[in-house]
Coordinates of C-alpha atoms in Angstrom, one line a residue:
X878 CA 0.0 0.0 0.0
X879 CA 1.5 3.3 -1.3
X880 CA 0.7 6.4 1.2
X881 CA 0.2 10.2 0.3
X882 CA 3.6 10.8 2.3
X883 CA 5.5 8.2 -0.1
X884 CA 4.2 9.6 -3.1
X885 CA 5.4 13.4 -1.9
X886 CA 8.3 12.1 -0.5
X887 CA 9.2 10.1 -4.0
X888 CA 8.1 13.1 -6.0
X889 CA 10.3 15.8 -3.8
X890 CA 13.4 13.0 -3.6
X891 CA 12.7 13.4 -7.8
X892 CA 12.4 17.3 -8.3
X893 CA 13.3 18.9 -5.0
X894 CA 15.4 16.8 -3.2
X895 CA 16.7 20.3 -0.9
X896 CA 13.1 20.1 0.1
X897 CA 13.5 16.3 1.7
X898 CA 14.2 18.0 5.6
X899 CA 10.9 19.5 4.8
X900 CA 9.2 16.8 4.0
X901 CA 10.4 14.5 6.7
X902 CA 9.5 17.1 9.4
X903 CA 6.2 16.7 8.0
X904 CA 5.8 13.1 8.0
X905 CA 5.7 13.3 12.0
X906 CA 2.7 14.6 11.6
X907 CA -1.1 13.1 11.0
X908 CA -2.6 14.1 7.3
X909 CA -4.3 17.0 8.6
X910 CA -2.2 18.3 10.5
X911 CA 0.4 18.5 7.7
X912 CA -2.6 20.0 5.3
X913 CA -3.4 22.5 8.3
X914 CA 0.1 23.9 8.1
X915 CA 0.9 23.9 4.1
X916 CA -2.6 24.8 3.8
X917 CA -2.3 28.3 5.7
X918 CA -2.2 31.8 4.0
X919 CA -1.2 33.4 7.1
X920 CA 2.2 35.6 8.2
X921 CA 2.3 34.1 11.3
X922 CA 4.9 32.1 12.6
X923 CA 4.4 28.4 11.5
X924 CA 5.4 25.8 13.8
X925 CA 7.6 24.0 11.3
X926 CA 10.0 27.2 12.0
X927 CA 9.4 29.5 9.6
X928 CA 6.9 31.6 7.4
X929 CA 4.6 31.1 4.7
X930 CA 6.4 33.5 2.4
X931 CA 9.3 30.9 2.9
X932 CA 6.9 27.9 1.6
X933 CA 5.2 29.4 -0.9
X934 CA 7.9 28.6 -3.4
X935 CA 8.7 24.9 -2.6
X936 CA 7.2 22.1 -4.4
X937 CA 6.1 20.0 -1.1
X938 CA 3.0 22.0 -0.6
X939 CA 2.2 21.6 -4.1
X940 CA 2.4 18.1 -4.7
X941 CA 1.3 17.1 -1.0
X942 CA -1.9 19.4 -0.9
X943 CA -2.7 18.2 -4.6
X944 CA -2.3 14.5 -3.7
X945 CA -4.0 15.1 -0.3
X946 CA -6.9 16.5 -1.8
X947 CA -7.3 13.9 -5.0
X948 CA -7.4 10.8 -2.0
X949 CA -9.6 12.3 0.1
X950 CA -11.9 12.9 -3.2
X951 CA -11.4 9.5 -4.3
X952 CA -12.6 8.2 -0.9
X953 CA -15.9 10.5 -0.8
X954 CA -16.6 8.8 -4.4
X955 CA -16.1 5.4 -3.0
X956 CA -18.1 6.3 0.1
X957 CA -20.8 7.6 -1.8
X958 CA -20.7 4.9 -4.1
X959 CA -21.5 2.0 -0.9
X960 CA -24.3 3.8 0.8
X961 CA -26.0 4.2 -2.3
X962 CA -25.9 0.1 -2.4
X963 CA -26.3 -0.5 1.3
X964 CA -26.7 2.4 3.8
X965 CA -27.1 -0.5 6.8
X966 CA -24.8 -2.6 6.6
X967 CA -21.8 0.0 5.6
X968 CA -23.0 2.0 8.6
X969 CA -22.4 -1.3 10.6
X970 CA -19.5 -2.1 8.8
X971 CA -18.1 1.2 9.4
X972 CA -18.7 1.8 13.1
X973 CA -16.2 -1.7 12.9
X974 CA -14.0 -0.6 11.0
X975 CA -10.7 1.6 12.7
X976 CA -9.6 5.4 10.8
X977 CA -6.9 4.9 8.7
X978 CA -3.9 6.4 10.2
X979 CA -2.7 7.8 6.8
X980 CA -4.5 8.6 3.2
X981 CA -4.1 6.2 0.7
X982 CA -4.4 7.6 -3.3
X983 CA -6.8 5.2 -5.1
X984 CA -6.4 4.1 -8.6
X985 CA -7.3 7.0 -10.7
X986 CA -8.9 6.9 -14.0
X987 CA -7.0 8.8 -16.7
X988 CA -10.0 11.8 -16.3
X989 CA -8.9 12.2 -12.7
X990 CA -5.3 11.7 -13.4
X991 CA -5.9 14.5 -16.0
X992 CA -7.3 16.5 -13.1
X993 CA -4.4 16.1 -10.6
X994 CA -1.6 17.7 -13.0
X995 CA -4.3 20.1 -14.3
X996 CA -4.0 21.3 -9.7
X997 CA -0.6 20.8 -9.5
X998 CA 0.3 23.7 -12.3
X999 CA -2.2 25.6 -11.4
X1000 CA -0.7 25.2 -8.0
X1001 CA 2.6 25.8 -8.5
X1002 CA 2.1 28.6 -10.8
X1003 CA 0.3 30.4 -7.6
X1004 CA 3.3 29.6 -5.7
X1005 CA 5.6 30.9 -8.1
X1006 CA 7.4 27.6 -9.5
X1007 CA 8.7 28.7 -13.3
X1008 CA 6.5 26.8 -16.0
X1009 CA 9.2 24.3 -17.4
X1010 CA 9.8 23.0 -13.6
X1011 CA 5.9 22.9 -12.9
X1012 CA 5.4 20.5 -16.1
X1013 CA 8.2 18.3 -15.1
X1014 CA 6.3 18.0 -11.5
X1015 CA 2.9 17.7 -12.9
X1016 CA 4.3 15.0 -14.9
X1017 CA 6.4 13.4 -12.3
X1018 CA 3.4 13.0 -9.8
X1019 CA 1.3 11.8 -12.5
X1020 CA 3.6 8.7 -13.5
X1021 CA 4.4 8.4 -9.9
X1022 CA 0.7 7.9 -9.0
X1023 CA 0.2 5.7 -12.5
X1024 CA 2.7 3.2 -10.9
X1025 CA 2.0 3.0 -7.4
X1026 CA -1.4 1.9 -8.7
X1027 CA 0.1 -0.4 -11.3
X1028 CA 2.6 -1.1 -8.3
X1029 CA -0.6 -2.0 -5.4
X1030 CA -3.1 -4.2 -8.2
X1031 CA -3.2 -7.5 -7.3
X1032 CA -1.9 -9.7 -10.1
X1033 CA -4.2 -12.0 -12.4
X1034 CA -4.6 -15.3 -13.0
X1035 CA -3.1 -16.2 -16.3
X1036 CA -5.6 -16.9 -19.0
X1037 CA -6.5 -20.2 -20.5
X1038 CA -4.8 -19.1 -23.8
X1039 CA -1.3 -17.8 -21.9
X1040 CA -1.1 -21.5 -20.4
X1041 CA -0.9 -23.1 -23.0

């Protein structure tokens, strides 16, 4: 299983790797505490140890907001999707289940994959990253997020035709 933190880790350790202190400061915190601090517009002092105006140009925020935001989408889809088919027993089978301790990207379709590098240029273009640089990480996270689904599928059975 391939986490949100991986996949930013991966994708910074690709394009950023100055950024990686960053990134594992930020993987000792939960999701949302992480989203709560890359998240924020503010000038106050953030608890990582410096500003906003000091983030606003890295790729982390980029990448980890974008990613953060396409699993928690992909969940609310899947959700949605179970207690149209069976309110009760997901409702039981959710009161069972434990939280997940970390978001989990779900196999995207190539529309939603589409999607994700269309947020991470807009993104970075906010944050100031240069155009060239923003298409090589739109790109990046977009393969990266191609394979770890490719990476988590469970293989099939070969085919009649293959055995033979």
């Amino acid at each position: 299983m391939v986490y949100v933190r991986d996949l930013v880790r991966e994708v910074v350790a690709e394009h950023a790797a100055h950024e990686l202190p960053l990134v594992d400061s930020l993987r000792r915190l939960d999701d949302d505490e992480v989203v709560r601090t890359l998240g924020r517009r503010g000038q106050k002092r953030e608890p990582l140890g410096f500003g906003y105006a000091e983030v606003a140009a890295l790729v982390t925020p980029v990448v980890w907001l974008v990613l953060d935001q396409a699993a928690r989408r992909a969940v609310d889809t899947a959700t949605e999707s179970l207690l149209t088919r069976g309110r009760s027993g997901v409702r039981r089978m959710l009161r069972r289940a434990p939280a997940p301790p970390q978001r989990v990207p779900v196999e995207l379709d190539p529309a939603e994959l589409a999607l994700v590098r269309a947020q991470i240029l807009e993104r970075a273009a906010e944050r100031g990253i240069e155009a060239r640089e923003a298409e090589a990480l739109a790109d990046g996270v977009v393969a990266r997020l191609a394979t770890a689904a490719a990476e988590t599928r469970p293989e099939l059975p070969p085919t009649p035709d293959a055995a033979s």
